[in-house]
DNA sequence: ACCTGAACACCGTTCAAGT
DNA sequence: ACCTGAACACCGTTCAAGT
C-alpha cells in the first residue's frame, strides 16, 4: 500500500476538524499524523513547524469574516469576528497565537478598521488604527477566555454560573463593544 | 545530603523567577524541579498539578494591583493591572489561563468594578459588572498579545515595527481604555 | 511532612533514506 | 514530490517507597 498523499490544504482541513473534536491541548502533530494515516515526520514536508500549521488553521477560521466594507456597522463586524472565533473549539486561542506573529488576521483587522474609519468613500481600505486594534484585542481576549471557561466547566474544574454562561458572556461582550464602537456609530462632525 | 525542603510559597517564588528568565513555554515542572534541587515528583506534594501551580503564580503577579477603591479613576486601575501583567515575562498569559478557572484575579476584578461603579460610598465593594469584565478581558488580551509579539520579535520570527512597538502598543491600549472608561470618568446624572 | 526512584504515556523536530 | 524509519531531547503525572 503506497503512503497517503496530502497537500497543505488537506492537512489544514484535517487539523481544523481535529481541533474542533479534541481541542487545542490534544491537537498534537503526532495525533494529526495518525488521523492522516501518515508518519509524524511527513507533516514537516508541508509545514516548517507546528506554529506555521496553526497559522494556516487560523487563516481558515477567519475566512468566515466578510470583506472590509466601510459601510458596515462596527458592531456587526465585531460580532462576525466573534462568531467566526467561536465556530470551532479553541478557535480564539489558535487565532491569538498566530496573531502575535501577525499572521492570519489581516483581513479581519482591515474589516474592523474600515468600519471604524470616519466615512470617506475614497479610501475604502483603511489602514489599521489604534482603536481598531484595541477592538480586535478585546474580541480575542474575550473569546479566548470564554472558550477556556467552557472547557473548564465541561471538565468540572469550575462550578457553572447560576445563569447561562453563554448569555452572561454575550452581555459582557455587548457592553464592551458598545463602549468601544458606540461613539463611532454616529458620523463625527466635520 | 538530605533532600531540599520547600513549601508552596517558596515553590511559587522560584516558578515566578524562572518564568521571568525563560518564559512560559520553557517553564516545565521538570525544569522547575531542577532549579529547586528536587525530583519532579516532589512538586506534586505541594500542588495537584501544573495548572494549580500557575494559578499561584498568577495570584502573585496580580498582588501588585492596589486594593479596590471606588474613588480611583478607572483608567488608573486599568494601567495598574496592565503594569502588573507586564512586569514578568509572559505574565499576561499566565494570568489569562488561570482567570479562565476564575482563579487569581478576583482582587484585580473588584478593583476595576469599584472604580467603574456609579459612585455611591455605601457600597464600596462593587460586584462584577459587564463593563468591568469587558475592560478586564481587553487588558488581558492586549497584554498577552503584546508579550507574545515581543517574544516573536526577539526570536526574529516577525520583523520589528518601524516605530517603537512598546509605544505603539501603549497608544492602542490608551485608545481602548479611553473608549471603555472615558464616559464613566464623568459621574452620570441621577 | 516532604522527598526519591522508577515508570507510563506521551511530546516536537531532524534527517537520512526510500519511491 | 512526498513519505518512511529511527532517533534525540524532551514533556506531565502517578505511585510505591524512603526518612
Coordinates of C-alpha atoms (C1' of nucleotides) in Angstrom, one line a residue:
Chain A
X1 CA 0.0 0.0 0.0
X2 CA 1.5 3.3 -1.1
X3 CA 1.6 6.1 1.6
X4 CA -1.2 8.6 1.7
X5 CA -0.8 11.8 -0.3
X6 CA -1.6 15.2 1.0
X7 CA -1.0 18.9 0.5
X8 CA -1.1 21.9 2.7
X9 CA -4.8 22.4 2.1
X10 CA -5.9 18.9 3.1
X11 CA -3.6 18.9 6.1
X12 CA -5.1 22.2 7.4
X13 CA -8.6 20.9 6.8
X14 CA -7.9 17.8 8.8
X15 CA -6.3 19.9 11.6
X16 CA -9.3 22.1 11.8
X17 CA -11.7 19.2 12.1
X18 CA -9.4 17.6 14.7
X19 CA -9.2 20.8 16.7
X20 CA -12.9 21.0 16.9
X21 CA -13.2 17.4 18.0
X22 CA -10.4 17.3 20.7
X23 CA -9.4 20.8 21.5
X24 CA -6.1 22.6 21.2
X25 CA -4.2 20.8 24.0
X26 CA -4.9 17.5 22.3
X27 CA -4.1 18.7 18.8
X28 CA -0.6 17.3 18.5
X29 CA 1.5 16.7 15.4
X30 CA 1.5 13.0 16.2
X31 CA -2.2 12.7 16.6
X32 CA -2.8 14.7 13.4
X33 CA -0.4 12.4 11.5
X34 CA -2.3 9.4 12.8
X35 CA -5.5 10.9 11.6
X36 CA -3.9 11.5 8.2
X37 CA -2.6 7.9 8.1
X38 CA 1.0 9.2 7.9
X39 CA 4.2 9.3 9.9
X40 CA 4.7 12.4 12.1
X41 CA 7.7 13.5 10.1
X42 CA 5.6 13.7 6.9
X43 CA 3.9 16.8 8.3
X44 CA 7.3 18.6 8.1
X45 CA 7.4 18.4 4.4
X46 CA 4.3 20.6 4.3
X47 CA 5.0 22.9 7.2
X48 CA 8.2 24.0 8.8
X49 CA 6.8 23.6 12.2
X50 CA 3.6 23.4 14.3
X51 CA 3.2 27.1 14.6
X52 CA 3.1 27.5 10.8
X53 CA 0.4 24.8 10.6
X54 CA -1.7 26.6 13.2
X55 CA -1.3 29.9 11.3
X56 CA -3.0 28.1 8.4
X57 CA -5.8 26.9 10.6
X58 CA -6.2 30.5 12.0
X59 CA -6.5 31.8 8.5
X60 CA -9.2 29.3 7.7
X61 CA -11.1 30.2 10.8
X62 CA -11.2 33.9 9.9
X63 CA -12.2 33.3 6.3
X64 CA -15.8 33.5 7.5
X65 CA -15.4 37.2 8.3
X66 CA -16.8 39.4 5.5
X67 CA -14.5 41.5 3.3
X68 CA -13.7 45.0 4.5
X69 CA -16.6 47.3 3.9
X70 CA -16.6 50.9 5.2
X71 CA -20.4 51.0 5.2
X72 CA -20.7 48.1 7.7
X73 CA -21.5 48.9 11.3
X74 CA -18.5 48.4 13.6
X75 CA -20.6 46.3 16.0
X76 CA -21.7 44.0 13.2
X77 CA -18.1 43.4 12.1
X78 CA -17.1 42.8 15.7
X79 CA -19.9 40.2 16.0
X80 CA -18.9 38.5 12.8
X81 CA -15.3 38.1 14.1
X82 CA -16.5 36.8 17.4
X83 CA -18.8 34.3 15.7
X84 CA -16.0 33.1 13.5
X85 CA -13.8 32.5 16.5
X86 CA -16.5 30.7 18.4
X87 CA -17.4 28.4 15.5
X88 CA -14.5 25.9 16.3
X89 CA -13.4 24.7 19.7
X90 CA -10.5 26.7 20.9
X91 CA -10.6 28.8 17.7
X92 CA -9.9 32.1 19.5
X93 CA -6.7 30.7 21.2
X94 CA -5.4 29.5 17.8
X95 CA -6.0 32.8 16.2
X96 CA -4.5 34.6 19.1
X97 CA -1.2 32.7 19.0
X98 CA -1.0 33.3 15.3
X99 CA -1.9 37.0 15.5
X100 CA 1.1 37.6 17.7
X101 CA 3.1 36.7 14.6
X102 CA 1.0 39.0 12.5
X103 CA -0.4 36.0 10.6
X104 CA -3.9 35.1 9.6
X105 CA -5.8 38.1 10.9
X106 CA -5.1 40.7 8.3
X107 CA -8.5 40.6 6.6
X108 CA -10.4 40.7 9.9
X109 CA -8.4 43.6 11.1
X110 CA -8.9 45.5 7.9
X111 CA -12.6 44.9 8.1
X112 CA -12.7 46.4 11.5
X113 CA -10.6 49.4 10.6
X114 CA -12.7 50.1 7.5
X115 CA -16.0 50.0 9.6
X116 CA -14.5 52.3 12.2
X117 CA -12.9 54.8 9.9
X118 CA -14.5 58.2 9.6
X119 CA -16.5 57.6 6.5
X120 CA -14.8 58.8 3.3
X121 CA -15.7 56.7 0.3
X122 CA -12.4 57.4 -1.4
X123 CA -10.3 55.3 0.9
X124 CA -12.3 52.1 1.2
X125 CA -9.3 50.2 2.5
X126 CA -8.5 51.8 5.8
X127 CA -5.2 51.2 7.4
X128 CA -5.0 49.9 11.0
X129 CA -5.9 52.4 13.6
X130 CA -5.3 52.3 17.4
X131 CA -9.0 51.9 18.1
X132 CA -9.5 49.1 15.6
X133 CA -6.5 47.3 17.0
X134 CA -7.9 47.7 20.5
X135 CA -11.3 46.3 19.5
X136 CA -9.6 43.3 17.9
X137 CA -7.6 42.7 21.0
X138 CA -10.8 42.9 23.1
X139 CA -12.6 40.4 20.9
X140 CA -9.6 38.0 21.0
X141 CA -9.3 38.2 24.8
X142 CA -13.0 37.8 25.3
X143 CA -13.5 34.8 23.1
X144 CA -10.3 33.1 24.3
X145 CA -11.5 33.4 27.9
X146 CA -15.0 32.3 27.1
X147 CA -13.8 29.1 25.4
X148 CA -11.3 28.3 28.1
X149 CA -14.1 28.7 30.6
X150 CA -16.4 26.5 28.6
X151 CA -13.7 23.8 28.6
X152 CA -13.0 24.2 32.4
X153 CA -16.7 23.8 33.0
X154 CA -17.0 20.6 30.9
X155 CA -14.1 19.2 32.9
X156 CA -15.9 20.2 36.1
X157 CA -12.9 22.3 37.1
X158 CA -15.1 25.3 37.8
X159 CA -18.7 25.5 39.0
X160 CA -21.1 26.6 36.3
X161 CA -22.5 30.1 36.7
X162 CA -26.0 30.3 38.1
X163 CA -27.2 31.9 34.9
X164 CA -26.5 30.7 31.4
X165 CA -22.7 31.4 31.0
X166 CA -23.0 32.0 27.2
X167 CA -25.7 34.6 27.8
X168 CA -23.6 36.3 30.5
X169 CA -20.6 36.3 28.2
X170 CA -22.7 37.9 25.4
X171 CA -23.8 40.6 27.8
X172 CA -20.2 41.4 28.7
X173 CA -19.2 41.4 25.0
X174 CA -22.1 43.7 24.1
X175 CA -21.2 46.2 26.8
X176 CA -17.6 46.2 25.7
X177 CA -18.4 46.6 22.0
X178 CA -20.9 49.3 22.8
X179 CA -18.4 51.3 24.7
X180 CA -15.7 51.0 22.1
X181 CA -17.7 51.5 19.0
X182 CA -20.9 53.2 20.1
X183 CA -19.5 56.7 19.5
X184 CA -18.5 55.8 16.0
X185 CA -21.9 54.7 15.1
X186 CA -22.7 58.3 14.6
X187 CA -20.7 60.1 12.0
X188 CA -18.4 62.6 13.6
X189 CA -18.9 66.2 12.7
X190 CA -16.6 67.6 10.0
Chain B
X1 CA 22.9 15.1 51.9
X2 CA 19.2 15.4 52.9
X3 CA 16.8 16.4 50.2
X4 CA 15.9 20.1 49.9
X5 CA 12.8 21.3 51.8
X6 CA 10.2 23.6 50.3
X7 CA 6.7 24.8 50.8
X8 CA 4.1 26.3 48.4
X9 CA 5.4 29.8 48.9
X10 CA 9.0 29.1 48.0
X11 CA 8.0 26.9 45.0
X12 CA 5.8 29.7 43.6
X13 CA 8.6 32.3 44.2
X14 CA 11.0 30.1 42.3
X15 CA 8.5 29.5 39.5
X16 CA 7.9 33.2 39.1
X17 CA 11.6 33.9 38.9
X18 CA 12.1 31.1 36.4
X19 CA 9.1 32.3 34.3
X20 CA 10.7 35.7 34.0
X21 CA 14.0 34.2 33.0
X22 CA 12.9 31.6 30.4
X23 CA 9.3 32.3 29.5
X24 CA 6.2 30.2 29.8
X25 CA 7.0 27.7 27.1
X26 CA 10.2 26.7 28.9
X27 CA 8.7 26.7 32.4
X28 CA 8.3 23.0 32.8
X29 CA 7.7 21.1 36.0
X30 CA 11.0 19.2 35.3
X31 CA 13.0 22.4 34.8
X32 CA 11.5 23.9 37.9
X33 CA 12.3 20.8 40.0
X34 CA 15.9 21.0 38.8
X35 CA 16.0 24.7 39.9
X36 CA 14.7 23.6 43.3
X37 CA 17.2 20.8 43.5
X38 CA 14.5 18.2 43.8
X39 CA 12.9 15.4 41.8
X40 CA 10.0 16.3 39.5
X41 CA 7.6 14.2 41.5
X42 CA 8.3 16.3 44.6
X43 CA 6.3 19.2 43.2
X44 CA 3.2 17.1 43.3
X45 CA 3.3 17.0 47.0
X46 CA 2.8 20.8 47.0
X47 CA 0.4 21.2 44.1
X48 CA -2.1 18.8 42.5
X49 CA -0.9 19.7 39.0
X50 CA 0.9 22.3 36.9
X51 CA -2.3 24.4 36.4
X52 CA -2.7 24.9 40.2
X53 CA 0.9 26.0 40.5
X54 CA 0.4 28.5 37.7
X55 CA -2.7 29.8 39.5
X56 CA -0.5 30.6 42.4
X57 CA 2.0 32.4 40.2
X58 CA -0.9 34.4 38.7
X59 CA -2.0 35.4 42.2
X60 CA 1.4 36.7 42.9
X61 CA 1.6 38.7 39.7
X62 CA -1.6 40.5 40.5
X63 CA -0.7 41.2 44.1
X64 CA 0.8 44.4 42.8
X65 CA -2.6 45.8 42.0
X66 CA -4.0 48.2 44.6
X67 CA -7.0 47.3 46.7
X68 CA -10.4 48.1 45.4
X69 CA -11.1 51.8 45.8
X70 CA -14.2 53.4 44.4
X71 CA -12.5 56.8 44.3
X72 CA -9.8 55.6 42.0
X73 CA -10.0 56.6 38.3
X74 CA -10.9 53.6 36.1
X75 CA -8.0 54.4 33.7
X76 CA -5.6 54.3 36.6
X77 CA -6.7 50.9 37.8
X78 CA -6.5 49.6 34.2
X79 CA -3.0 50.9 34.0
X80 CA -2.0 49.3 37.3
X81 CA -3.3 46.0 36.1
X82 CA -1.5 46.3 32.8
X83 CA 1.7 47.2 34.5
X84 CA 1.4 44.2 36.8
X85 CA 0.9 41.9 33.9
X86 CA 3.9 43.3 32.0
X87 CA 6.3 43.1 35.0
X88 CA 7.1 39.5 34.4
X89 CA 7.8 37.8 31.1
X90 CA 4.6 36.1 29.8
X91 CA 2.8 37.3 32.9
X92 CA -0.4 38.1 31.0
X93 CA -0.7 34.6 29.5
X94 CA -0.2 33.0 32.9
X95 CA -3.0 35.2 34.4
X96 CA -5.2 34.5 31.4
X97 CA -5.0 30.8 31.7
X98 CA -5.8 31.0 35.4
X99 CA -8.6 33.5 35.0
X100 CA -10.5 31.0 32.9
X101 CA -10.7 28.9 36.0
X102 CA -11.7 32.0 38.0
X103 CA -8.5 31.9 40.0
X104 CA -6.1 34.6 40.9
X105 CA -7.8 37.6 39.5
X106 CA -10.6 38.3 42.0
X107 CA -8.9 41.3 43.6
X108 CA -8.0 43.0 40.3
X109 CA -11.5 42.5 39.0
X110 CA -13.0 44.0 42.2
X111 CA -10.7 47.0 41.9
X112 CA -11.9 47.6 38.4
X113 CA -15.6 47.2 39.2
X114 CA -15.3 49.5 42.2
X115 CA -13.7 52.3 40.1
X116 CA -16.3 51.9 37.4
X117 CA -19.3 51.8 39.6
X118 CA -21.6 54.8 39.8
X119 CA -20.2 56.4 42.9
X120 CA -22.2 55.6 46.0
X121 CA -20.0 55.5 49.1
X122 CA -22.1 53.0 50.9
X123 CA -21.2 50.0 48.6
X124 CA -17.5 50.3 48.4
X125 CA -17.1 46.8 47.3
X126 CA -18.9 46.7 44.0
X127 CA -19.8 43.3 42.4
X128 CA -18.6 42.5 39.0
X129 CA -20.4 44.4 36.2
X130 CA -20.4 43.6 32.5
X131 CA -18.4 46.6 31.6
X132 CA -15.8 45.9 34.3
X133 CA -15.5 42.3 33.0
X134 CA -15.1 43.6 29.4
X135 CA -12.3 46.0 30.5
X136 CA -10.5 43.2 32.2
X137 CA -10.8 41.0 29.1
X138 CA -9.4 43.8 27.0
X139 CA -6.4 44.3 29.3
X140 CA -5.7 40.6 29.3
X141 CA -6.0 40.2 25.5
X142 CA -3.9 43.3 24.9
X143 CA -1.1 42.4 27.3
X144 CA -1.0 38.8 26.2
X145 CA -0.7 39.8 22.5
X146 CA 2.0 42.4 23.3
X147 CA 4.2 39.9 25.2
X148 CA 3.8 37.2 22.6
X149 CA 4.8 39.8 19.9
X150 CA 7.8 40.8 22.0
X151 CA 8.9 37.2 22.1
X152 CA 8.3 36.7 18.4
X153 CA 10.5 39.7 17.7
X154 CA 13.3 38.6 19.9
X155 CA 13.3 35.3 18.1
X156 CA 13.2 37.2 14.8
X157 CA 10.0 35.4 13.8
X158 CA 8.5 38.7 12.8
X159 CA 10.0 41.9 11.6
X160 CA 10.1 44.7 14.1
X161 CA 7.7 47.6 13.6
X162 CA 9.2 50.7 12.2
X163 CA 8.3 52.7 15.3
X164 CA 8.9 51.6 18.8
X165 CA 6.5 48.6 19.3
X166 CA 6.0 49.3 23.0
X167 CA 5.0 52.9 22.2
X168 CA 2.6 51.7 19.5
X169 CA 1.1 49.2 21.9
X170 CA 0.6 51.8 24.6
X171 CA -1.2 54.0 22.1
X172 CA -3.6 51.1 21.2
X173 CA -4.1 50.5 24.9
X174 CA -4.8 54.1 25.6
X175 CA -7.4 54.4 22.9
X176 CA -9.2 51.2 24.1
X177 CA -9.2 52.3 27.7
X178 CA -10.4 55.8 26.8
X179 CA -13.3 54.4 24.8
X180 CA -14.3 52.0 27.5
X181 CA -13.9 54.1 30.6
X182 CA -13.9 57.6 29.3
X183 CA -17.7 58.0 29.7
X184 CA -17.5 56.9 33.3
X185 CA -15.0 59.5 34.2
X186 CA -17.9 61.9 34.4
X187 CA -20.4 61.0 37.1
X188 CA -23.7 60.0 35.3
X189 CA -26.7 62.2 36.1
X190 CA -29.1 60.8 38.7
Chain C
dA1 C1' 5.7 16.1 56.3
dC2 C1' 8.3 16.0 52.3
dC3 C1' 11.0 13.7 49.1
dT4 C1' 13.2 9.7 45.9
dG5 C1' 13.2 6.4 42.1
dA6 C1' 11.2 4.3 38.5
dA7 C1' 7.9 4.1 35.4
dC8 C1' 3.9 5.3 31.9
dA9 C1' 2.3 7.5 28.1
dC10 C1' 3.2 11.0 25.7
dC11 C1' 5.5 15.5 23.0
dG12 C1' 8.0 18.5 18.6
dT13 C1' 11.6 18.1 15.5
dT14 C1' 15.5 16.3 12.5
dC15 C1' 17.4 13.7 8.9
dA16 C1' 19.0 10.1 6.0
dA17 C1' 16.7 7.1 3.1
dG18 C1' 13.1 5.4 0.2
dT19 C1' 9.7 5.7 -4.1
Chain D
dA1 C1' 7.2 15.5 -4.8
dC2 C1' 6.0 13.2 -0.7
dC3 C1' 6.7 9.9 2.6
dT4 C1' 9.1 6.2 6.0
dG5 C1' 12.0 4.9 9.9
dA6 C1' 14.7 5.8 13.5
dA7 C1' 16.4 8.7 16.6
dC8 C1' 17.1 12.9 20.0
dA9 C1' 15.8 15.5 23.7
dC10 C1' 12.3 16.4 26.0
dC11 C1' 7.1 16.6 28.5
dG12 C1' 3.2 16.0 32.9
dT13 C1' 1.8 12.7 36.1
dT14 C1' 1.5 8.5 39.2
dC15 C1' 2.8 5.8 42.9
dA16 C1' 5.2 2.8 46.0
dA17 C1' 8.8 3.5 49.0
dG18 C1' 12.0 6.0 51.8
dT19 C1' 13.2 9.3 56.1

